[in-house]
Coordinates of C-alpha atoms and ligand atoms in Angstrom, one line a residue:
X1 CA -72.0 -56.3 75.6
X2 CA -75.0 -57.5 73.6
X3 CA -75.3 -59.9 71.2
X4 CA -75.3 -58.3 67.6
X5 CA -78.5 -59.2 65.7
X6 CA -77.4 -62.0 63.0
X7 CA -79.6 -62.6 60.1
X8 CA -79.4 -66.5 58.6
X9 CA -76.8 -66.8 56.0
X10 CA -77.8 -66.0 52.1
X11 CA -79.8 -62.7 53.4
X12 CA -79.9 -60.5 50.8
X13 CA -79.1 -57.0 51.1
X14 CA -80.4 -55.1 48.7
X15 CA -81.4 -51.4 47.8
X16 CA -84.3 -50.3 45.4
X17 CA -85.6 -47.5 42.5
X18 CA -88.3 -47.4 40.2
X19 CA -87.4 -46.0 36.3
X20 CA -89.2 -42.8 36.6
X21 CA -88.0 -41.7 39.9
X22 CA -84.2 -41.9 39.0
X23 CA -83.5 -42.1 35.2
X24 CA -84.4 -39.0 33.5
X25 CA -83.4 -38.9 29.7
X26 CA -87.3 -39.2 29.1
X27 CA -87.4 -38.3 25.4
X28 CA -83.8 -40.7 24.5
X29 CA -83.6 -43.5 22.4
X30 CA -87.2 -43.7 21.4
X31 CA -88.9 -43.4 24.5
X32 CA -92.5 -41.4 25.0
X33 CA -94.6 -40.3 27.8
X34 CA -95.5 -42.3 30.2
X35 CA -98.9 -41.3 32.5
X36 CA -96.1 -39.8 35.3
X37 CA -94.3 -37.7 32.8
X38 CA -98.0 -36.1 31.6
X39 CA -98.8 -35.6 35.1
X40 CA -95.8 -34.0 36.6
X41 CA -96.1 -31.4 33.5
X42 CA -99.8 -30.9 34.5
X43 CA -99.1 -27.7 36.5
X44 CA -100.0 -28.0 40.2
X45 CA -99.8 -31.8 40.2
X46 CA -96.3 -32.3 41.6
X47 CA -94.7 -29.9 44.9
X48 CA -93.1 -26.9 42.6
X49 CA -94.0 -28.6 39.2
X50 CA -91.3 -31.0 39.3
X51 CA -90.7 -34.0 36.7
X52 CA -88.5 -36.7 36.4
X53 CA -87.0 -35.5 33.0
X54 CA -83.7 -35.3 34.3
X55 CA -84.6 -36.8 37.5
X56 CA -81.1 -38.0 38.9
X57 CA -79.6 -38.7 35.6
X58 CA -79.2 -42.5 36.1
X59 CA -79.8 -43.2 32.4
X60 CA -76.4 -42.3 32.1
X61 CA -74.8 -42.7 35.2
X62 CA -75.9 -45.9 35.5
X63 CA -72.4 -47.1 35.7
X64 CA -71.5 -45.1 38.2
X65 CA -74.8 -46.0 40.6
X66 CA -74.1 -49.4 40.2
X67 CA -70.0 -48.9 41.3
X68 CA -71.7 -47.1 44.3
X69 CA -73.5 -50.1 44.9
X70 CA -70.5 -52.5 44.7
X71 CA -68.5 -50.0 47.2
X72 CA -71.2 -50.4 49.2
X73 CA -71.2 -54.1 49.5
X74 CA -75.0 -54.8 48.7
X75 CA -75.6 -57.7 46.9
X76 CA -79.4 -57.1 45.0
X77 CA -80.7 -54.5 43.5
X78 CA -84.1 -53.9 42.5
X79 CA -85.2 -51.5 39.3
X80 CA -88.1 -51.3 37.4
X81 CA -88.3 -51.1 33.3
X82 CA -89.6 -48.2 32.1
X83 CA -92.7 -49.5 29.9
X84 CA -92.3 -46.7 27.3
X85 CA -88.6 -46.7 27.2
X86 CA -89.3 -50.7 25.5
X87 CA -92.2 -50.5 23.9
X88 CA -93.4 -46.4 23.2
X89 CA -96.7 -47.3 22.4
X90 CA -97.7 -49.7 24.8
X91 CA -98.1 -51.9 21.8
X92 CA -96.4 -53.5 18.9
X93 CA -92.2 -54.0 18.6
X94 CA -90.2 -53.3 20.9
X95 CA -87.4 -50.4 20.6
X96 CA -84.0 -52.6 20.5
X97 CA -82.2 -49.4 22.8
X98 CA -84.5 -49.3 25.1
X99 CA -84.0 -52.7 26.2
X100 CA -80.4 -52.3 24.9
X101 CA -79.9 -50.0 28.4
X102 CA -81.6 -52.6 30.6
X103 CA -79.1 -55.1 29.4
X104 CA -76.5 -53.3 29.7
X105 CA -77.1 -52.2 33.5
X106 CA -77.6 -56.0 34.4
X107 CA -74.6 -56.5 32.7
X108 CA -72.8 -54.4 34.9
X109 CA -74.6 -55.4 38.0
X110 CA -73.6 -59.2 37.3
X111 CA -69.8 -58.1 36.5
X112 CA -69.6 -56.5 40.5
X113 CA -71.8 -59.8 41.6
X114 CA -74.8 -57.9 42.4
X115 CA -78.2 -59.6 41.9
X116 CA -80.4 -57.9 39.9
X117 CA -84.3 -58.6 40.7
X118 CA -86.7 -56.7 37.8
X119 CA -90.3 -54.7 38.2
X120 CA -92.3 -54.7 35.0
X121 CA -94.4 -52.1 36.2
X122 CA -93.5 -49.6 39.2
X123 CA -96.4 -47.0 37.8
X124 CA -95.5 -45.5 34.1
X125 CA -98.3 -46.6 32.2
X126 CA -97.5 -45.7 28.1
X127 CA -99.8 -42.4 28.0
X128 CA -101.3 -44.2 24.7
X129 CA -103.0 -46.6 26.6
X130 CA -104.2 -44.1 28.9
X131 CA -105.8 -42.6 26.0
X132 CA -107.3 -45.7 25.4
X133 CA -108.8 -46.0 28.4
X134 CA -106.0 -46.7 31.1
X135 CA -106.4 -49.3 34.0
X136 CA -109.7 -49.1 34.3
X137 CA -109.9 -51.0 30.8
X138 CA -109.3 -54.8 30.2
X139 CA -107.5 -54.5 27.2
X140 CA -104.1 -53.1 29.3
X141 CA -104.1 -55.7 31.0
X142 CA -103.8 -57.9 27.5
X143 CA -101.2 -55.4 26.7
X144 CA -99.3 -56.0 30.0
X145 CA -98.9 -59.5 29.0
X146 CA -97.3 -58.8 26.0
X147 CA -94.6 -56.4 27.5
X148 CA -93.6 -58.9 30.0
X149 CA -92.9 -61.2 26.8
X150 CA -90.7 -58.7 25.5
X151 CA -88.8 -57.9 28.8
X152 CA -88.9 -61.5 29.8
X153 CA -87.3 -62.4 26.2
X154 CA -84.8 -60.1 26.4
X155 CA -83.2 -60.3 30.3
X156 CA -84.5 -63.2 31.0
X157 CA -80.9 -65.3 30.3
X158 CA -79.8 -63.0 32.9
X159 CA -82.2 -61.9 35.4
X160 CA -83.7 -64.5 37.6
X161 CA -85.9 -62.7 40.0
X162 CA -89.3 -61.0 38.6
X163 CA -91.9 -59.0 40.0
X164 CA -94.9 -58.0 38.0
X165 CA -96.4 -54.7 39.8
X166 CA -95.1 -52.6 42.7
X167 CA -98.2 -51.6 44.8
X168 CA -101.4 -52.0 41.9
X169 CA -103.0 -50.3 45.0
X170 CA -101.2 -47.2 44.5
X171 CA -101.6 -47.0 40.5
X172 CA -105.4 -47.9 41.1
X173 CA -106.3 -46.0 44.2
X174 CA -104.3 -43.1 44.2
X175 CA -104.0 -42.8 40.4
X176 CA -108.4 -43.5 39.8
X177 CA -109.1 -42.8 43.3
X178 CA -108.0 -39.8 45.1
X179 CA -106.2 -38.3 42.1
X180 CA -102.7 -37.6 43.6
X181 CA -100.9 -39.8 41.2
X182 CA -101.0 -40.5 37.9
X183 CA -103.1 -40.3 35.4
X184 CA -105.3 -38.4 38.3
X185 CA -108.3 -39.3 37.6
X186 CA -111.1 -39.2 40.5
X187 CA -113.5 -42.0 39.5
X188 CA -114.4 -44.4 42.7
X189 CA -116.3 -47.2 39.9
X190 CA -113.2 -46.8 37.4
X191 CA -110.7 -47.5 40.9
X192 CA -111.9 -51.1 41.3
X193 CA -111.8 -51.7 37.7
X194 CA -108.3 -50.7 37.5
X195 CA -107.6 -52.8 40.8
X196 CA -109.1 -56.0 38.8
X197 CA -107.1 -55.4 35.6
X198 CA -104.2 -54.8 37.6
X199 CA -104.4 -58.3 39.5
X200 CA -105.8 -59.9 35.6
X201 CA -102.3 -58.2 34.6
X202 CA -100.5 -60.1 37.2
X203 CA -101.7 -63.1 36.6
X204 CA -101.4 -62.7 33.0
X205 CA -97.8 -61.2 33.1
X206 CA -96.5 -64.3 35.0
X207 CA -97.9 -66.5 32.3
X208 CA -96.0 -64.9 30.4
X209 CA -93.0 -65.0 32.3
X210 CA -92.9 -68.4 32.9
X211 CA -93.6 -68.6 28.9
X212 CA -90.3 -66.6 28.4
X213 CA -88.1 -67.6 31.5
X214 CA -85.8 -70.2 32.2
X215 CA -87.7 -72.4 34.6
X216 CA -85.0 -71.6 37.2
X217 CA -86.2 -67.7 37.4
X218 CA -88.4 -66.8 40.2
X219 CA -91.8 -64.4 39.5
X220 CA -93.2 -62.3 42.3
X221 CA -95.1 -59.7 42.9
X222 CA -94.4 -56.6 45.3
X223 CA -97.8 -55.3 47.6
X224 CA -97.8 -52.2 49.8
X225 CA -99.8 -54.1 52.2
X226 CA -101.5 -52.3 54.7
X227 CA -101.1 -52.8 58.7
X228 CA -104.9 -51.5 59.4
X229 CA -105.5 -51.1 63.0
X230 CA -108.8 -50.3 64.7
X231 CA -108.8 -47.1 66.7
X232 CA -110.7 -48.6 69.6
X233 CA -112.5 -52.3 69.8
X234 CA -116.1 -50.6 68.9
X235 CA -118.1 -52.5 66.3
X236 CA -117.8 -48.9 64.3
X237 CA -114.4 -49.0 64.6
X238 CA -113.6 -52.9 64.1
X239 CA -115.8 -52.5 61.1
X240 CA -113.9 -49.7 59.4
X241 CA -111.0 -52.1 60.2
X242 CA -112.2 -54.8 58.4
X243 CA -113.6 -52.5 55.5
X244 CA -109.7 -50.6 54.9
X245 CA -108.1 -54.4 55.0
X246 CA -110.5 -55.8 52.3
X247 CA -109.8 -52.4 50.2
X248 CA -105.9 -51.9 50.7
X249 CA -104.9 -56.2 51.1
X250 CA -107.9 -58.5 49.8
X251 CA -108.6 -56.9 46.8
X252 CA -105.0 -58.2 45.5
X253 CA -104.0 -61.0 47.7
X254 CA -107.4 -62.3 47.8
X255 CA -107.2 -63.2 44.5
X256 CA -103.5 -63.2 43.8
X257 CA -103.2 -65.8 46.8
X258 CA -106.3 -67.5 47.5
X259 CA -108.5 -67.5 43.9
X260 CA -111.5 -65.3 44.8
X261 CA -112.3 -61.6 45.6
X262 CA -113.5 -61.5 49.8
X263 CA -117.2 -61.8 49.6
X264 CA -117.9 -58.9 51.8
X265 CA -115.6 -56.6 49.2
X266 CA -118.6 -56.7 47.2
X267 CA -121.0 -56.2 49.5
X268 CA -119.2 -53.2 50.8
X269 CA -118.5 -51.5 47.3
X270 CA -122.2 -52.9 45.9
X271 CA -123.2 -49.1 44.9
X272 CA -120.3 -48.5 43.5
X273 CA -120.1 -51.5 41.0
X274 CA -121.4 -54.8 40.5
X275 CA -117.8 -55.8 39.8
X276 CA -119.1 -57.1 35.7
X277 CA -115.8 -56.5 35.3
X278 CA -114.7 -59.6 36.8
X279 CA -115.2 -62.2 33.6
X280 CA -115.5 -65.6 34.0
X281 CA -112.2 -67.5 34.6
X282 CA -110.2 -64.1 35.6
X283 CA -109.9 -65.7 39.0
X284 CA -108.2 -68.9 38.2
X285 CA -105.7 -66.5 35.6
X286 CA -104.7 -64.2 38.9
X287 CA -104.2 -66.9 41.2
X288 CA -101.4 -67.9 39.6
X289 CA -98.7 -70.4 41.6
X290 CA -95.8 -67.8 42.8
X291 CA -92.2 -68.2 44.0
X292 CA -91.8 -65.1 46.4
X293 CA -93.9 -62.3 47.7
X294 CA -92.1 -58.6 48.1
X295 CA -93.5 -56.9 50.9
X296 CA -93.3 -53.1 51.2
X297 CA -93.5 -51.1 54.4
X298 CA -93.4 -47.9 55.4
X299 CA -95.7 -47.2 58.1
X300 CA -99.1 -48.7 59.8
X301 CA -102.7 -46.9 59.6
X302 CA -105.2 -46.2 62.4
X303 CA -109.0 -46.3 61.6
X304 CA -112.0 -45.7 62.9
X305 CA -115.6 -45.0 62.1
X306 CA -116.9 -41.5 61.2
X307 CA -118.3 -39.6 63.8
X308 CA -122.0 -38.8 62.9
X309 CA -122.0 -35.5 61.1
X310 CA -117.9 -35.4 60.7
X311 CA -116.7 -35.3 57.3
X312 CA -113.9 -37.6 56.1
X313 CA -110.7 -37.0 57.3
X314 CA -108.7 -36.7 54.0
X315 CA -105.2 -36.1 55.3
X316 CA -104.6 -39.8 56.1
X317 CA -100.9 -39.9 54.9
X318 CA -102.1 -41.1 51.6
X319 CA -101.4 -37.5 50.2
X320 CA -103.9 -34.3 49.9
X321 CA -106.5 -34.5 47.9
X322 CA -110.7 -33.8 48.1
X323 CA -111.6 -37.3 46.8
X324 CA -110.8 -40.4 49.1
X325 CA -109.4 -43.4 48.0
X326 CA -111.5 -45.7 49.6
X327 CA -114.5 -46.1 47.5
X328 CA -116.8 -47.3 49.5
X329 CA -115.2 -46.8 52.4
X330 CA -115.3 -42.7 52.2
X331 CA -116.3 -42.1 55.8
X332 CA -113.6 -44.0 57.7
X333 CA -111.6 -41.9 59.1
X334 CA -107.4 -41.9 59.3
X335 CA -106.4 -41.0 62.5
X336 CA -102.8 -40.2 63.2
X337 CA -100.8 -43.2 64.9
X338 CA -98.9 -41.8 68.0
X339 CA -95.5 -41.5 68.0
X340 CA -92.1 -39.9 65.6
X341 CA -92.4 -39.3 62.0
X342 CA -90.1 -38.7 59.1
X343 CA -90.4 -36.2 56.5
X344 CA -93.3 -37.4 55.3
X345 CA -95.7 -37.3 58.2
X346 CA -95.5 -41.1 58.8
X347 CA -95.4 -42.8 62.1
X348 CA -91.9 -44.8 62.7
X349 CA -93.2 -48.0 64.5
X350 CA -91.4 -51.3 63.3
X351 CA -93.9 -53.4 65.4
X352 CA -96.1 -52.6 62.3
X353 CA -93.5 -54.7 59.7
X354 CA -93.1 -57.5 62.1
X355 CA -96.8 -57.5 62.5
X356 CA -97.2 -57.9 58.7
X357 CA -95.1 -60.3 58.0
X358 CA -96.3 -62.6 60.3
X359 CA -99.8 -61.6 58.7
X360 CA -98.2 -63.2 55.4
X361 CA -96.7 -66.2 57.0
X362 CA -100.1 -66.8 57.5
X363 CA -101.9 -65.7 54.8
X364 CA -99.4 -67.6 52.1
X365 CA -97.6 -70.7 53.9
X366 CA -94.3 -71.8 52.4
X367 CA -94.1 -68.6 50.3
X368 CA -90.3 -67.1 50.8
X369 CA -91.1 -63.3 51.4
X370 CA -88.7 -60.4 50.4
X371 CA -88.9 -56.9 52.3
X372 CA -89.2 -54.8 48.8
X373 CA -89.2 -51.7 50.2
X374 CA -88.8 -49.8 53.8
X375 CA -86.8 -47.1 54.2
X376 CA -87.5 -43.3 55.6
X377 CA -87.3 -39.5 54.1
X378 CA -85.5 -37.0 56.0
X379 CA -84.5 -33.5 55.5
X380 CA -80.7 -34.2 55.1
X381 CA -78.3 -31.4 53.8
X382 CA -74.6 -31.7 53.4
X383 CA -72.4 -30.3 56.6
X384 CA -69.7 -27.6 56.4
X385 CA -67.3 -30.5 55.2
X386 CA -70.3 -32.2 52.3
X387 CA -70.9 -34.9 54.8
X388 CA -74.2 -36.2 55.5
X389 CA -75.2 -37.2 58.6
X390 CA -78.6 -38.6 59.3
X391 CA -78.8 -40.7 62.2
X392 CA -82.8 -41.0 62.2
X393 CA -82.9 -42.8 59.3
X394 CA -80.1 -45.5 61.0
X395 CA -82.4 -45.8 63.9
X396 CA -85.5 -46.4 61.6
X397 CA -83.2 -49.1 59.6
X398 CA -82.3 -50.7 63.0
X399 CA -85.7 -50.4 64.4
X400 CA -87.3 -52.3 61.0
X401 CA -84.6 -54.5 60.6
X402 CA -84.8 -56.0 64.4
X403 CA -88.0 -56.1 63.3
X404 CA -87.9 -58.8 60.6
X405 CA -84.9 -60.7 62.6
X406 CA -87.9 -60.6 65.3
X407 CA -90.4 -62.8 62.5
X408 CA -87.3 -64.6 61.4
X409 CA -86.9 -66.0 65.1
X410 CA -90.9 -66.2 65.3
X411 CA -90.9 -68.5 62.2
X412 CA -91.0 -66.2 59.2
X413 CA -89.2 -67.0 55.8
X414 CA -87.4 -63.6 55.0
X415 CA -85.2 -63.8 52.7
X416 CA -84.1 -60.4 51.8
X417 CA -84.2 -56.8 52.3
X418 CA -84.2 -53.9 49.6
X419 CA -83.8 -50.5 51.3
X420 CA -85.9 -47.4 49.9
X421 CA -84.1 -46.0 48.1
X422 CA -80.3 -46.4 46.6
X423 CA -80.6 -42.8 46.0
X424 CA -82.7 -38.9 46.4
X425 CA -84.8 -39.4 43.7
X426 CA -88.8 -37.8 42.1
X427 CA -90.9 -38.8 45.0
X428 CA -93.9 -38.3 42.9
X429 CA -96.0 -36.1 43.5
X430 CA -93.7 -34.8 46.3
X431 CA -91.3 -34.2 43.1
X432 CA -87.7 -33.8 44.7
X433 CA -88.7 -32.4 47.9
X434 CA -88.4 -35.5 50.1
X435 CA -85.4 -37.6 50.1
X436 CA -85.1 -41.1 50.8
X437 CA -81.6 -42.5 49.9
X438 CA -79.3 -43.3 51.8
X439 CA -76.9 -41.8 49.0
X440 CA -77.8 -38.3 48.9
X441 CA -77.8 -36.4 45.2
X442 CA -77.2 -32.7 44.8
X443 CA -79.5 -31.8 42.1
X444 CA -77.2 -29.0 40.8
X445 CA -74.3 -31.2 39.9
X446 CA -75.8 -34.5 40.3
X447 CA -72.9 -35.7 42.8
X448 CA -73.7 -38.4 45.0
X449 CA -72.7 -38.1 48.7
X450 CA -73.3 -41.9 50.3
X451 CA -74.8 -40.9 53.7
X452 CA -73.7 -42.0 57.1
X453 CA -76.7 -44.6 56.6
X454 CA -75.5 -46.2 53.5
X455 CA -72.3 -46.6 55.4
X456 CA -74.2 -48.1 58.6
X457 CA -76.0 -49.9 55.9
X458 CA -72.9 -51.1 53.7
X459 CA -71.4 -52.6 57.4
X460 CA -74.3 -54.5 58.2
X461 CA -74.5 -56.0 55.0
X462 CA -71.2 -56.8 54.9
X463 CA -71.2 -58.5 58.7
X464 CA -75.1 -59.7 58.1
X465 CA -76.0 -58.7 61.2
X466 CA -77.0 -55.2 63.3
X467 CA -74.3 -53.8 65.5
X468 CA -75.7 -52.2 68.6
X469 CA -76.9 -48.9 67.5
X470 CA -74.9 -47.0 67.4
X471 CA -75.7 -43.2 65.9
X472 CA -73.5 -42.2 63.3
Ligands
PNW1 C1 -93.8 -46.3 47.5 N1 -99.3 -44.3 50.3 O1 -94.8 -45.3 47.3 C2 -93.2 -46.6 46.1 O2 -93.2 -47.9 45.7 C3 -92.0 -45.8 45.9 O3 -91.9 -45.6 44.5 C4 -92.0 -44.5 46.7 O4 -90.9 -43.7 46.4 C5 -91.9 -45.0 48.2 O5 -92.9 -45.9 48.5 C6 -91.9 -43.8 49.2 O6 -93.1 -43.2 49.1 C7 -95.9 -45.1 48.1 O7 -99.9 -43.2 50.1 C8 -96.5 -43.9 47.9 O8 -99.8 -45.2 51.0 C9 -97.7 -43.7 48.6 C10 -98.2 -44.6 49.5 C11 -97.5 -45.8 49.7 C12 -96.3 -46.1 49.0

């Protein structure tokens, strides 16, 4: 028989949401709109014009969710604060039940010994400071600041691990860029603006934090960093390479790690923007020291140049839309990587999370990493009996957890994992059509079925190691 997989003692097993994909209750207890809940009532922004107004109810069966947890044996969770749930405005006092609710779910999380690890900002902007001008403006960035006080104030004698942002590339270049998220704009200028201002926010927010925090509490930040991979070795192709990287991983960990923007960003996006937004002594702000980096992975990207005369392939698994993303960088073109997808059209190929943590180890030695997110949607329905059997999602956790044991044993500092997602929940602009929990929600009645994942999961947390795979 084979050796099981053991992962180093302490490994943390974890699951992760964001506010607006599972909470619903959007107009309780003083909370306004966010940029998602304006969107997903824009008709034709979100697959059947869902929102996350009721979403999967979490806001009050928070208690419940977190018992599901505790029967599952996981030890961290990650959420994120909904901004406008604390503070409506975006400015000013916070609302005492807002942050009331936050308490009381790390409360409950502590009482079943589960550790509770907080995102400031997974994406809901307060619509007012849209209004005001959004990402693409400085002055959010000020504002980001302040909230972190304010959450950092209030959960910070009980929450010691932080994370700013989850993936500023998403809320700058799908939200400015291409359009598919929120607030939709399609402005390629406005894009890198809103990438500076989010990595000024960063650097900012974990002043902040540190301001507020117990000196024991750890600060992070979570990157959807990119595995870019050249179609062929053609100076075209390595060159689209090279321009993707800078645009999807240098423009925040260039700064966020190493102090300064990569030179040949600017040259790249020069007639786009002469980057004025960048203000003397930003750089020093962003490069703030960090205790952890939070990695999320889902699947890798192949690029290569245009073909003279082709247009630019737009479906490149970044959703449908006529704009690109890529300012700059419009005529690459996203091929698709060979091999099995999941619901959403993305590749399964592990070697591309091994591959970027590695990248990481190098990239920021010493720094502990997390795995923030990985996980897989699949079209899972309840059998005869209201069982739910998905075995391709236990074969795409196996897969990307032999993965990281793989950089473990190749040096790596991994010390946790948070699977994608606890539970079905608003896959933005997907709305509820693509499901990635391992806990599966009927919308009707809001029951939650744990899948035959989250019990493959719950054993290998438990044992912290992989058996043998073993299909359902
Ligand atoms: C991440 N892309 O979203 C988010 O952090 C989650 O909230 C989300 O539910 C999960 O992954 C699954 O999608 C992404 O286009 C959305 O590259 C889009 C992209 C990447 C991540």
């Amino acid at each position: 028989m084979p050796e099981p997989i053991t992962f180093p003692n302490g490994f943390l097993w974890g699951s992760a949401t964001s506010a607006y994909q599972i909470e619903g209750a959007v107009r309780e207890d003083g909370r306004t709109p966010s940029i998602w809940d304006t969107f997903s009532h824009t008709p034709g922004r979100t697959d059947g014009g869902d929102t996350g107004d009721v979403a999967v109810d979490h806001y009050h069966r928070y208690r419940d969710d977190v018992a599901l947890m505790a029967d599952l044996g996981l030890g961290a969770y990650r959420f994120s604060v909904s901004w406008s749930r604390v503070q409506p405005t975006g400015r000013g006092p916070a609302v005492q039940r807002g942050l009331d609710f936050y308490r009381r779910l790390v409360d409950e999380l502590l009482a079943k010994g589960i550790e509770p690890a907080v995102t400031l900002y997974h994406w809901d902007l307060p619509q007012e400071l849209e209004d005001a001008g959004g990402w693409p403006v400085r002055e959010t960035a000020y504002r980001f600041a302040e909230y972190a006080t304010i959450v950092g104030e209030a959960l910070g004698d009980r929450v010691e691990s932080w994370i700013t942002l989850n993936e500023p590339w998403c809320s700058a270049f799908l939200g400015y860029g291409s359009g598919v998220h929120a607030p939709g704009r399609t402005e390629p200028a406005a894009t890198l603006h809103a990438a500076h201002h989010l990595n000024l926010a960063h650097g900012l927010g974990t002043q902040a934090l540190r301001a507020a925090l117990p000196a024991r509490a750890r600060v992070a930040v979570s990157l959807n960093s990119s595995v870019v991979r050249a179609a062929s070795e053609t100076p075209g192709d390595l060159d689209a390479r090279r321009r993707i990287d800078n645009l999807a991983n240098g423009v925040f960990h260039g700064p966020m790690l190493h102090g300064a923007y990569p030179e040949d960003l600017f040259a790249d996006t020069a007639r786009i923007t002469d980057w004025s937004c960048v203000q003397d002594g930003d750089l020093a702000v962003i490069h703030q020291p960090m205790d952890a980096l939070g990695l999320n992975y889902y699947t890798p990207s192949l690029v290569s140049a245009a073909e003279a005369g082709a247009g630019s392939a737009r479906n490149d698994g970044h959703g449908a839309s006529d704009h690109s993303p890529w300012p700059g960088a419009e005529d690459v073109v996203f091929q698709q990587t060979p091999g099995e997808r999941t619901a959403m059209g993305w590749t399964i190929d592990p070697t591309g999370l091994h591959e970027l943590i590695m990248r990481y180890t190098r990239e920021a030695p010493g720094l502990p990493l997390y795995i923030t997110e990985n996980g897989a949607a699949y079209d899972d329905k309840p059998d005869p009996e209201g069982r739910v059997h998905d075995p391709e999602r236990i074969a795409y956790l196996h897969g990307h957890l032999a993965a990281v044991r793989r950089a473990i044993t190749d040096g790596a500092d991994v010390r946790g994992y948070y699977l994608w997602s606890l539970l079905d929940n608003f896959e933005w602009s997907y709305g509820y059509s693509k499901r990635f929990g391992a806990v599966y929600v009927d919308y009707e009645t809001q029951a939650r079925i744990p899948k035959s994942s989250a019990q493959w999961y719950a054993r290998v947390a438990r044992a912290g190691a992989l058996p043998e795979l073993a299909l359902d």
